Short mmCIF file of C-alpha atoms in Angstrom, two decimals:
data_model
loop_
_atom_site.label_atom_id
_atom_site.label_comp_id
_atom_site.label_asym_id
_atom_site.label_seq_id
_atom_site.Cartn_x
_atom_site.Cartn_y
_atom_site.Cartn_z
CA MET A 805 -23.16 -26.23 -30.99
CA ALA A 806 -21.72 -29.76 -30.83
CA ASN A 807 -19.41 -29.15 -33.80
CA ALA A 808 -18.27 -25.97 -32.09
CA GLY A 809 -17.68 -28.05 -28.97
CA LEU A 810 -15.26 -30.37 -30.77
CA ASP A 811 -13.40 -27.44 -32.29
CA GLU A 812 -13.34 -25.64 -28.95
CA ILE A 813 -11.41 -28.39 -27.17
CA ALA A 814 -8.98 -29.11 -30.01
CA GLY A 815 -5.43 -29.29 -28.69
CA ARG A 816 -6.44 -28.41 -25.14
CA LEU A 817 -5.31 -29.87 -21.85
CA LEU A 818 -8.48 -30.18 -19.76
CA ILE A 819 -8.93 -30.34 -15.99
CA GLN A 820 -10.90 -33.41 -14.83
CA CYS A 821 -12.54 -32.82 -11.47
CA ARG A 822 -15.45 -33.68 -9.18
CA PRO A 823 -18.36 -31.20 -8.99
CA ARG A 824 -17.24 -30.01 -5.56
CA GLN A 825 -13.94 -28.86 -7.09
CA ALA A 826 -15.51 -27.23 -10.14
CA LEU A 827 -15.50 -23.57 -9.06
CA LEU A 828 -11.83 -23.66 -8.00
CA ALA A 829 -10.87 -25.56 -11.15
CA ALA A 830 -12.78 -23.02 -13.25
CA GLU A 831 -10.76 -20.16 -11.73
CA ILE A 832 -7.55 -21.83 -12.92
CA ALA A 833 -9.06 -22.70 -16.30
CA ARG A 834 -9.96 -19.03 -16.90
CA THR A 835 -6.36 -17.93 -16.43
CA ARG A 836 -4.85 -20.82 -18.44
CA ASP A 837 -7.25 -21.04 -21.40
CA ALA A 838 -8.30 -24.53 -20.33
CA GLY A 839 -11.55 -26.44 -20.02
CA LEU A 840 -13.15 -28.80 -17.51
CA VAL A 841 -14.31 -32.41 -17.48
CA LEU A 842 -16.86 -32.71 -14.67
CA THR A 843 -17.04 -36.27 -13.33
CA GLY A 844 -19.65 -38.08 -11.24
CA GLY A 845 -23.17 -37.13 -10.16
CA GLY A 846 -24.99 -33.82 -10.03
CA LEU A 847 -23.30 -32.60 -13.17
CA GLU A 848 -26.16 -30.61 -14.69
CA ALA A 849 -26.57 -28.42 -11.62
CA THR A 850 -22.82 -27.86 -11.54
CA VAL A 851 -22.80 -26.80 -15.21
CA ARG A 852 -25.51 -24.22 -14.50
CA THR A 853 -23.60 -22.92 -11.48
CA LEU A 854 -20.42 -22.55 -13.52
CA ARG A 855 -22.20 -20.72 -16.33
CA GLU A 856 -23.95 -18.43 -13.85
CA SER A 857 -20.56 -17.66 -12.27
CA GLY A 858 -19.31 -16.45 -15.65
CA PHE A 859 -17.22 -19.43 -16.75
CA THR A 860 -17.46 -19.61 -20.56
CA GLY A 861 -14.73 -22.16 -21.26
CA PRO A 862 -15.20 -25.70 -22.61
CA LEU A 863 -17.16 -28.10 -20.43
CA LEU A 864 -17.56 -31.87 -20.76
CA CYS A 865 -19.56 -34.18 -18.51
CA ASP A 866 -18.32 -37.68 -17.67
CA ALA A 867 -21.12 -39.66 -16.00
CA ASP A 868 -18.52 -42.13 -14.62
CA ARG A 869 -20.67 -45.28 -14.78
CA TYR A 870 -17.58 -47.36 -15.56
CA SER A 871 -15.56 -47.08 -12.34
CA GLY A 872 -15.90 -48.04 -8.70
CA SER A 873 -17.44 -51.07 -7.04
CA LYS A 874 -20.83 -50.50 -8.73
CA ARG A 875 -19.61 -49.99 -12.27
CA VAL A 876 -21.71 -51.32 -15.13
CA ALA A 877 -20.61 -53.28 -18.17
CA ALA A 878 -20.62 -51.68 -21.61
CA ALA A 879 -23.25 -54.11 -22.92
CA ARG A 880 -25.76 -52.63 -20.45
CA GLY A 881 -26.08 -49.74 -22.88
CA THR A 882 -26.32 -45.98 -22.48
CA HIS A 883 -29.13 -43.48 -21.88
CA PRO A 884 -30.14 -41.33 -24.88
CA ALA A 885 -31.83 -38.88 -22.51
CA TRP A 886 -28.44 -38.13 -20.96
CA LEU A 887 -27.17 -37.02 -24.37
CA VAL A 888 -30.21 -34.78 -24.87
CA ARG A 889 -29.77 -33.10 -21.49
CA GLN A 890 -26.13 -32.30 -22.24
CA ALA A 891 -27.04 -30.87 -25.63
CA ASP A 892 -29.76 -28.74 -24.00
CA LEU A 893 -27.06 -27.25 -21.78
CA GLY A 894 -25.06 -26.33 -24.89
CA LEU A 895 -22.44 -29.02 -24.28
CA LEU A 896 -20.74 -31.53 -26.52
CA PRO A 897 -22.47 -34.74 -25.32
CA LEU A 898 -20.49 -37.71 -23.95
CA THR A 899 -22.09 -41.15 -23.68
CA ASP A 900 -22.63 -42.54 -20.17
CA SER A 901 -20.78 -45.73 -21.05
CA GLY A 902 -20.04 -48.81 -19.03
CA TYR A 903 -16.71 -50.64 -18.77
CA VAL A 904 -15.34 -52.38 -21.88
CA ALA A 905 -13.50 -55.56 -20.91
CA LEU A 906 -10.89 -57.07 -23.24
CA TYR A 907 -12.49 -58.33 -26.48
CA ASP A 908 -15.96 -57.22 -25.36
CA ILE A 909 -16.81 -56.38 -28.96
CA ARG A 910 -20.53 -56.41 -28.21
CA GLY A 911 -20.13 -53.78 -25.48
CA LEU A 912 -17.77 -51.73 -27.61
CA ARG A 913 -20.24 -51.67 -30.50
CA THR A 914 -23.12 -50.82 -28.17
CA ILE A 915 -21.34 -47.61 -27.17
CA LEU A 916 -20.17 -46.68 -30.65
CA ARG A 917 -23.59 -47.32 -32.25
CA THR A 918 -25.28 -45.07 -29.70
CA ALA A 919 -23.02 -42.20 -30.71
CA ALA A 920 -23.25 -42.99 -34.44
CA ARG A 921 -27.07 -42.85 -34.44
CA ARG A 922 -27.16 -39.22 -33.34
CA ARG A 923 -27.47 -36.56 -36.04
CA SER A 924 -25.20 -34.11 -34.24
CA PRO A 925 -21.72 -35.18 -33.03
CA VAL A 926 -21.56 -37.22 -29.85
CA VAL A 927 -18.37 -38.42 -28.18
CA ALA A 928 -18.35 -42.16 -27.45
CA VAL A 929 -16.68 -42.71 -24.08
CA LEU A 930 -14.62 -45.92 -24.16
CA PRO A 931 -13.50 -47.05 -20.67
CA LEU A 932 -11.08 -49.78 -21.73
CA ALA A 933 -9.16 -52.53 -20.03
CA ALA A 934 -5.44 -51.89 -20.48
CA ARG A 935 -5.11 -55.29 -22.18
CA TRP A 936 -6.77 -53.84 -25.29
CA PHE A 937 -3.29 -52.43 -25.93
CA ALA A 938 -1.29 -55.51 -24.92
CA THR A 939 -1.29 -57.12 -28.37
CA THR A 940 -1.26 -55.82 -31.90
CA SER A 941 -4.36 -57.85 -32.80
CA ALA A 942 -6.45 -56.42 -29.95
CA CYS A 943 -5.39 -52.86 -30.69
CA GLU A 944 -6.09 -53.29 -34.41
CA ALA A 945 -9.55 -54.70 -33.64
CA LEU A 946 -10.24 -51.63 -31.48
CA VAL A 947 -9.11 -49.25 -34.22
CA ARG A 948 -11.24 -51.05 -36.82
CA GLU A 949 -14.39 -50.64 -34.72
CA ILE A 950 -13.65 -46.98 -34.00
CA ASN A 951 -13.06 -46.18 -37.67
CA ALA A 952 -16.04 -48.22 -38.85
CA HIS A 953 -18.45 -46.20 -36.69
CA GLY A 954 -16.81 -42.86 -37.49
CA VAL A 955 -17.53 -41.04 -34.22
CA PRO A 956 -15.12 -39.17 -31.93
CA VAL A 957 -14.03 -41.20 -28.90
CA ALA A 958 -12.88 -40.41 -25.38
CA ILE A 959 -10.73 -43.18 -23.92
CA ALA A 960 -10.12 -43.93 -20.26
CA VAL A 961 -7.73 -46.79 -19.53
CA GLU A 962 -8.13 -49.13 -16.55
CA HIS A 963 -4.96 -50.18 -14.73
CA ARG A 964 -4.00 -50.91 -11.13
CA ASP A 965 -1.19 -48.32 -11.31
CA ASP A 966 -0.27 -45.84 -14.03
CA PRO A 967 -1.45 -47.26 -17.38
CA PHE A 968 1.09 -45.13 -19.23
CA GLY A 969 3.81 -46.57 -17.02
CA VAL A 970 3.52 -49.72 -19.16
CA GLN A 971 5.57 -49.48 -22.32
CA TYR A 972 3.26 -51.58 -24.48
CA LEU A 973 0.39 -49.24 -23.69
CA ILE A 974 2.33 -46.10 -24.65
CA ARG A 975 3.48 -47.73 -27.87
CA ARG A 976 0.06 -48.97 -29.00
CA PHE A 977 -1.88 -45.93 -27.82
CA LEU A 978 0.34 -43.85 -30.09
CA ARG A 979 -0.37 -46.31 -32.90
CA LEU A 980 -4.09 -45.87 -32.26
CA LEU A 981 -3.69 -42.09 -32.52
CA ALA A 982 -1.90 -42.50 -35.83
CA ALA A 983 -4.46 -44.95 -37.26
CA ALA A 984 -7.71 -43.44 -35.95
CA GLU A 985 -9.74 -41.52 -38.53
CA VAL A 986 -11.73 -39.67 -35.85
CA PRO A 987 -10.79 -37.30 -33.00
CA VAL A 988 -9.41 -39.16 -29.97
CA ILE A 989 -9.63 -37.69 -26.46
CA LEU A 990 -7.86 -39.13 -23.40
CA LEU A 991 -9.65 -38.96 -20.04
CA ARG A 992 -8.47 -39.55 -16.45
CA SER A 993 -4.75 -39.13 -16.91
CA ASP A 994 -1.73 -37.26 -15.58
CA ILE A 995 1.46 -36.34 -17.47
CA ALA A 996 0.46 -38.79 -20.20
CA ALA A 997 -2.23 -36.27 -21.17
CA ILE A 998 0.54 -33.92 -22.31
CA GLY A 999 2.42 -36.71 -24.06
CA VAL A 1000 -0.56 -37.81 -26.14
CA LEU A 1001 -1.42 -34.20 -27.02
CA CYS A 1002 2.06 -33.81 -28.46
CA HIS A 1003 1.43 -36.95 -30.52
CA GLY A 1004 -1.88 -35.82 -32.01
CA ALA A 1005 -4.66 -36.49 -29.49
CA HIS A 1006 -7.59 -34.12 -30.09
CA ALA A 1007 -7.72 -33.25 -26.36
CA ALA A 1008 -6.72 -34.81 -23.05
CA ALA A 1009 -7.71 -34.45 -19.41
CA ALA A 1010 -5.56 -34.54 -16.28
CA GLY A 1011 -7.27 -35.33 -12.98
CA THR A 1012 -7.16 -33.13 -9.91
CA ILE A 1013 -6.98 -36.15 -7.59
CA SER A 1014 -5.46 -39.63 -7.89
CA ALA A 1015 -8.86 -41.27 -8.44
CA LEU A 1016 -9.33 -39.07 -11.52
CA ARG A 1017 -5.81 -39.63 -12.86
CA HIS A 1018 -6.42 -43.37 -13.22
CA THR A 1019 -9.27 -45.83 -13.68
CA TYR A 1020 -8.68 -48.49 -11.07
CA PRO A 1021 -9.78 -52.12 -11.51
CA GLN A 1022 -12.92 -53.22 -9.73
CA VAL A 1023 -12.16 -54.87 -6.40
CA ARG A 1024 -14.42 -56.46 -3.83
CA ARG A 1025 -12.95 -54.66 -0.86
CA GLY A 1026 -11.01 -51.52 -0.22
CA GLY A 1027 -11.50 -49.78 -3.57
CA ALA A 1028 -8.80 -47.62 -5.11
CA PRO A 1029 -5.62 -47.03 -3.12
CA ARG A 1030 -5.40 -43.91 -1.00
CA PRO A 1031 -1.98 -42.43 -1.78
CA GLY A 1032 -2.18 -39.42 0.53
CA VAL A 1033 -1.58 -35.86 -0.63
CA SER A 1034 0.56 -35.75 -3.78
CA ALA A 1035 1.83 -32.88 -5.89
CA PHE A 1036 3.23 -32.65 -9.40
CA VAL A 1037 6.87 -31.61 -9.73
CA THR A 1038 7.78 -30.36 -13.19
CA PRO A 1039 11.53 -31.21 -13.14
CA LEU A 1040 10.61 -34.79 -12.18
CA LEU A 1041 7.55 -35.02 -14.50
CA ALA A 1042 5.82 -36.95 -11.74
CA TYR A 1043 3.48 -36.78 -8.76
CA HIS A 1044 4.93 -37.58 -5.33
CA ARG A 1045 3.60 -37.42 -1.81
CA LEU A 1046 4.45 -34.24 0.06
CA GLU A 1047 6.47 -36.05 2.73
CA THR A 1048 8.48 -37.76 -0.03
CA LEU A 1049 9.16 -34.43 -1.69
CA GLU A 1050 10.40 -32.96 1.57
CA ARG A 1051 12.87 -35.85 1.92
CA VAL A 1052 14.03 -35.45 -1.68
CA PHE A 1053 14.44 -31.69 -1.53
CA ASP A 1054 16.32 -31.84 1.77
CA GLY A 1055 18.55 -34.63 0.49
CA THR A 1056 19.61 -32.99 -2.78
CA PRO A 1057 21.23 -29.63 -1.96
CA ASP A 1058 23.08 -29.64 -5.29
CA LEU A 1059 19.72 -29.62 -7.10
CA ALA A 1060 18.17 -26.92 -4.92
CA GLN A 1061 17.71 -24.56 -7.87
CA LEU A 1062 15.25 -27.01 -9.48
CA TRP A 1063 12.68 -27.28 -6.72
CA PRO A 1064 11.12 -23.79 -6.16
CA CYS A 1065 7.86 -23.35 -8.07
CA GLU A 1066 6.60 -20.03 -9.44
CA CYS A 1067 2.93 -21.00 -9.73
CA PRO A 1068 0.42 -18.72 -7.94
CA VAL A 1069 -0.02 -21.29 -5.16
CA CYS A 1070 3.67 -21.87 -4.35
CA ASP A 1071 4.95 -18.35 -5.11
CA THR A 1072 8.62 -19.48 -5.34
CA ARG A 1073 8.32 -21.96 -2.46
CA THR A 1074 8.88 -25.66 -3.06
CA PRO A 1075 5.81 -27.93 -3.46
CA ALA A 1076 6.82 -29.71 -0.25
CA ARG A 1077 5.56 -26.62 1.61
CA LEU A 1078 1.99 -26.97 0.36
CA GLY A 1079 -0.34 -27.08 3.32
CA SER A 1080 -3.36 -29.08 2.16
CA ALA A 1081 -4.76 -31.41 -0.46
CA GLY A 1082 -6.56 -28.46 -2.03
CA GLU A 1083 -3.36 -26.46 -2.37
CA ALA A 1084 -1.55 -29.49 -3.82
CA ALA A 1085 -4.29 -30.00 -6.41
CA ARG A 1086 -4.30 -26.33 -7.44
CA HIS A 1087 -0.51 -26.24 -7.68
CA SER A 1088 -0.44 -29.42 -9.76
CA VAL A 1089 -3.03 -28.14 -12.23
CA HIS A 1090 -1.17 -24.83 -12.62
CA ALA A 1091 2.14 -26.65 -13.16
CA LEU A 1092 0.71 -29.07 -15.75
CA LEU A 1093 -1.00 -26.31 -17.70
CA ALA A 1094 2.17 -24.21 -17.67
CA LEU A 1095 4.18 -27.17 -18.98
CA HIS A 1096 1.63 -27.78 -21.73
CA ALA A 1097 1.66 -24.10 -22.70
CA ASP A 1098 5.43 -24.28 -23.01
CA LEU A 1099 5.23 -27.33 -25.29
CA ARG A 1100 2.51 -25.76 -27.45
CA ARG A 1101 4.91 -23.02 -28.50
CA ALA A 1102 6.47 -25.51 -30.91
CA ARG A 1103 5.53 -24.71 -34.51
CA THR A 1104 5.17 -28.28 -35.80
CA ARG A 1105 4.05 -31.69 -34.56
CA ALA A 1106 7.60 -32.99 -34.90
CA ALA A 1107 8.89 -30.08 -32.81
CA MET A 1108 6.30 -30.79 -30.09
CA ILE A 1109 7.27 -34.46 -29.97
CA SER A 1110 10.94 -33.50 -29.87
CA SER A 1111 10.31 -31.08 -27.01
CA TRP A 1112 8.33 -33.71 -25.10
CA HIS A 1113 11.14 -36.24 -25.60
CA GLU A 1114 13.63 -33.65 -24.33
CA HIS A 1115 11.52 -32.96 -21.22
CA CYS A 1116 11.21 -36.68 -20.46
CA SER A 1117 14.93 -37.29 -21.00
CA HIS A 1118 15.82 -34.35 -18.75
CA ALA A 1119 13.42 -35.59 -16.05
CA LEU A 1120 14.98 -39.06 -16.21
CA GLY A 1121 18.38 -37.48 -15.72
CA VAL A 1122 17.12 -35.57 -12.68
CA HIS A 1123 15.71 -38.79 -11.21
CA GLU A 1124 19.10 -40.45 -11.69
CA GLN A 1125 20.77 -37.58 -9.82
CA VAL A 1126 18.23 -37.88 -7.01
CA ALA A 1127 18.91 -41.63 -6.82
CA GLU A 1128 22.57 -40.87 -6.11
CA GLU A 1129 21.58 -39.02 -2.92
CA VAL A 1130 18.29 -40.57 -1.79
CA ARG A 1131 18.41 -44.22 -0.89
CA GLY A 1132 15.98 -46.48 -2.74
CA TRP A 1133 14.90 -43.81 -5.24
CA ARG A 1134 13.69 -44.98 -8.66
CA ALA A 1135 12.45 -43.04 -11.64
CA PRO A 1136 8.71 -43.58 -12.22
CA SER A 1137 7.89 -46.14 -14.89
CA GLY A 1138 5.95 -43.47 -16.81
CA VAL A 1139 9.01 -41.26 -17.32
CA ARG A 1140 11.20 -44.24 -18.21
CA GLY A 1141 8.52 -45.57 -20.57
CA TRP A 1142 8.18 -42.40 -22.62
CA VAL A 1143 11.97 -42.13 -23.02
CA LYS A 1144 12.22 -45.77 -24.04
CA VAL A 1145 9.29 -45.86 -26.49
CA ILE A 1146 9.50 -42.59 -28.41
CA ASP A 1147 12.33 -41.27 -30.54
CA ASP A 1148 13.30 -37.64 -30.94
CA PRO A 1149 12.26 -36.73 -34.51
CA VAL A 1150 14.50 -33.65 -34.42
CA PRO A 1151 17.84 -35.00 -33.16
CA VAL A 1152 19.77 -31.96 -34.37
CA ARG A 1153 18.15 -28.70 -33.31
CA ALA A 1154 18.30 -25.62 -35.47
CA GLY A 1155 21.11 -23.30 -34.50
CA ILE A 1156 22.84 -25.86 -32.30
CA PRO A 1157 25.94 -27.27 -33.98
CA VAL A 1158 26.56 -30.97 -33.77
CA GLN A 1159 29.37 -31.62 -31.36
CA GLU A 1160 31.77 -34.34 -32.34
CA PRO A 1161 32.68 -36.74 -29.56
CA ARG A 1162 35.86 -35.72 -27.82
CA VAL A 1163 38.71 -38.10 -28.56
CA THR A 1164 41.44 -38.39 -26.02
CA ALA A 1165 44.87 -39.12 -27.43
CA PRO A 1166 46.37 -42.31 -26.10
CA ALA A 1167 48.96 -41.78 -23.44
CA ARG A 1168 52.53 -42.14 -24.54
CA ALA A 1169 54.44 -44.99 -23.17
CA PRO A 1170 56.96 -43.84 -20.58
CA SER A 1171 60.44 -43.49 -21.95
CA ARG A 1172 62.88 -46.02 -20.77
#
């Protein structure tokens, strides 16, 4: 069953959600050939409820011991009984890992050894500090440990903002994907989930809410920021608050054809007209899954990467047009980072002739 579980999620964009959102997320997953990553407490009861409701798609359970004010360190270990209970439910088991601080080799090995000791495949969840990707030496040490233990891993990256808005992290995460000898899954992400899938990640999960699209650093007071209700906009390849979207859409009449959304929630309205956080979450999941489905039509890995580069470049261009009309507008660091870090492996597309640059003849000097 566990081997089947790994095969079942291969190449998929998953929906990461809290148990209270599971039934709604499952409805979308049914229509989009997606799976779910349930996150938090009460997961076993939620799995049973989903199966009883007829949901047969892939399910993963993230115990989420690594985030929040009460997170535990990786060296505290994991609970083998948690793996057994997941297997008994017919799931691919994920370790209930603690947080792996930079160069916490002991904690890293504690997680990986737990997964390696099991006879059937277990996914080692690695909740990592972003600084694991800040230097080549740290990233190489991480890859060595992953390959030495030979178990699939699911990585969640801690950062105060968008981890994939930092260019060094994009660059070295892609190097990890290229060097890893085991399946690599990305958890708790947003558009980066699609980017890493194009570059060879085994699977990736996009969160339904901001707290599940990032792993925020531990703080003594206040916790993770509360960004309000945000929605994903495909032409911008970014999430923005609804009031911000209304200002952008109203201020860019020349781009009006870009903003209507055809997802089942919007039904040709713009995302600025979404009426609640629930509607915004459902719209965003539909839009992300539709974008991923479009990219998956590519026949080769190089074609997928090329298409992703094209989408990011186009989104950056749209942001630049918005900036001409909306004061103070800046393209998100995530969009700029992907364009800066990756190259288009298919610079000349089949069937599209290369256009030579137009040369303007120098003006003749006026006759005297």
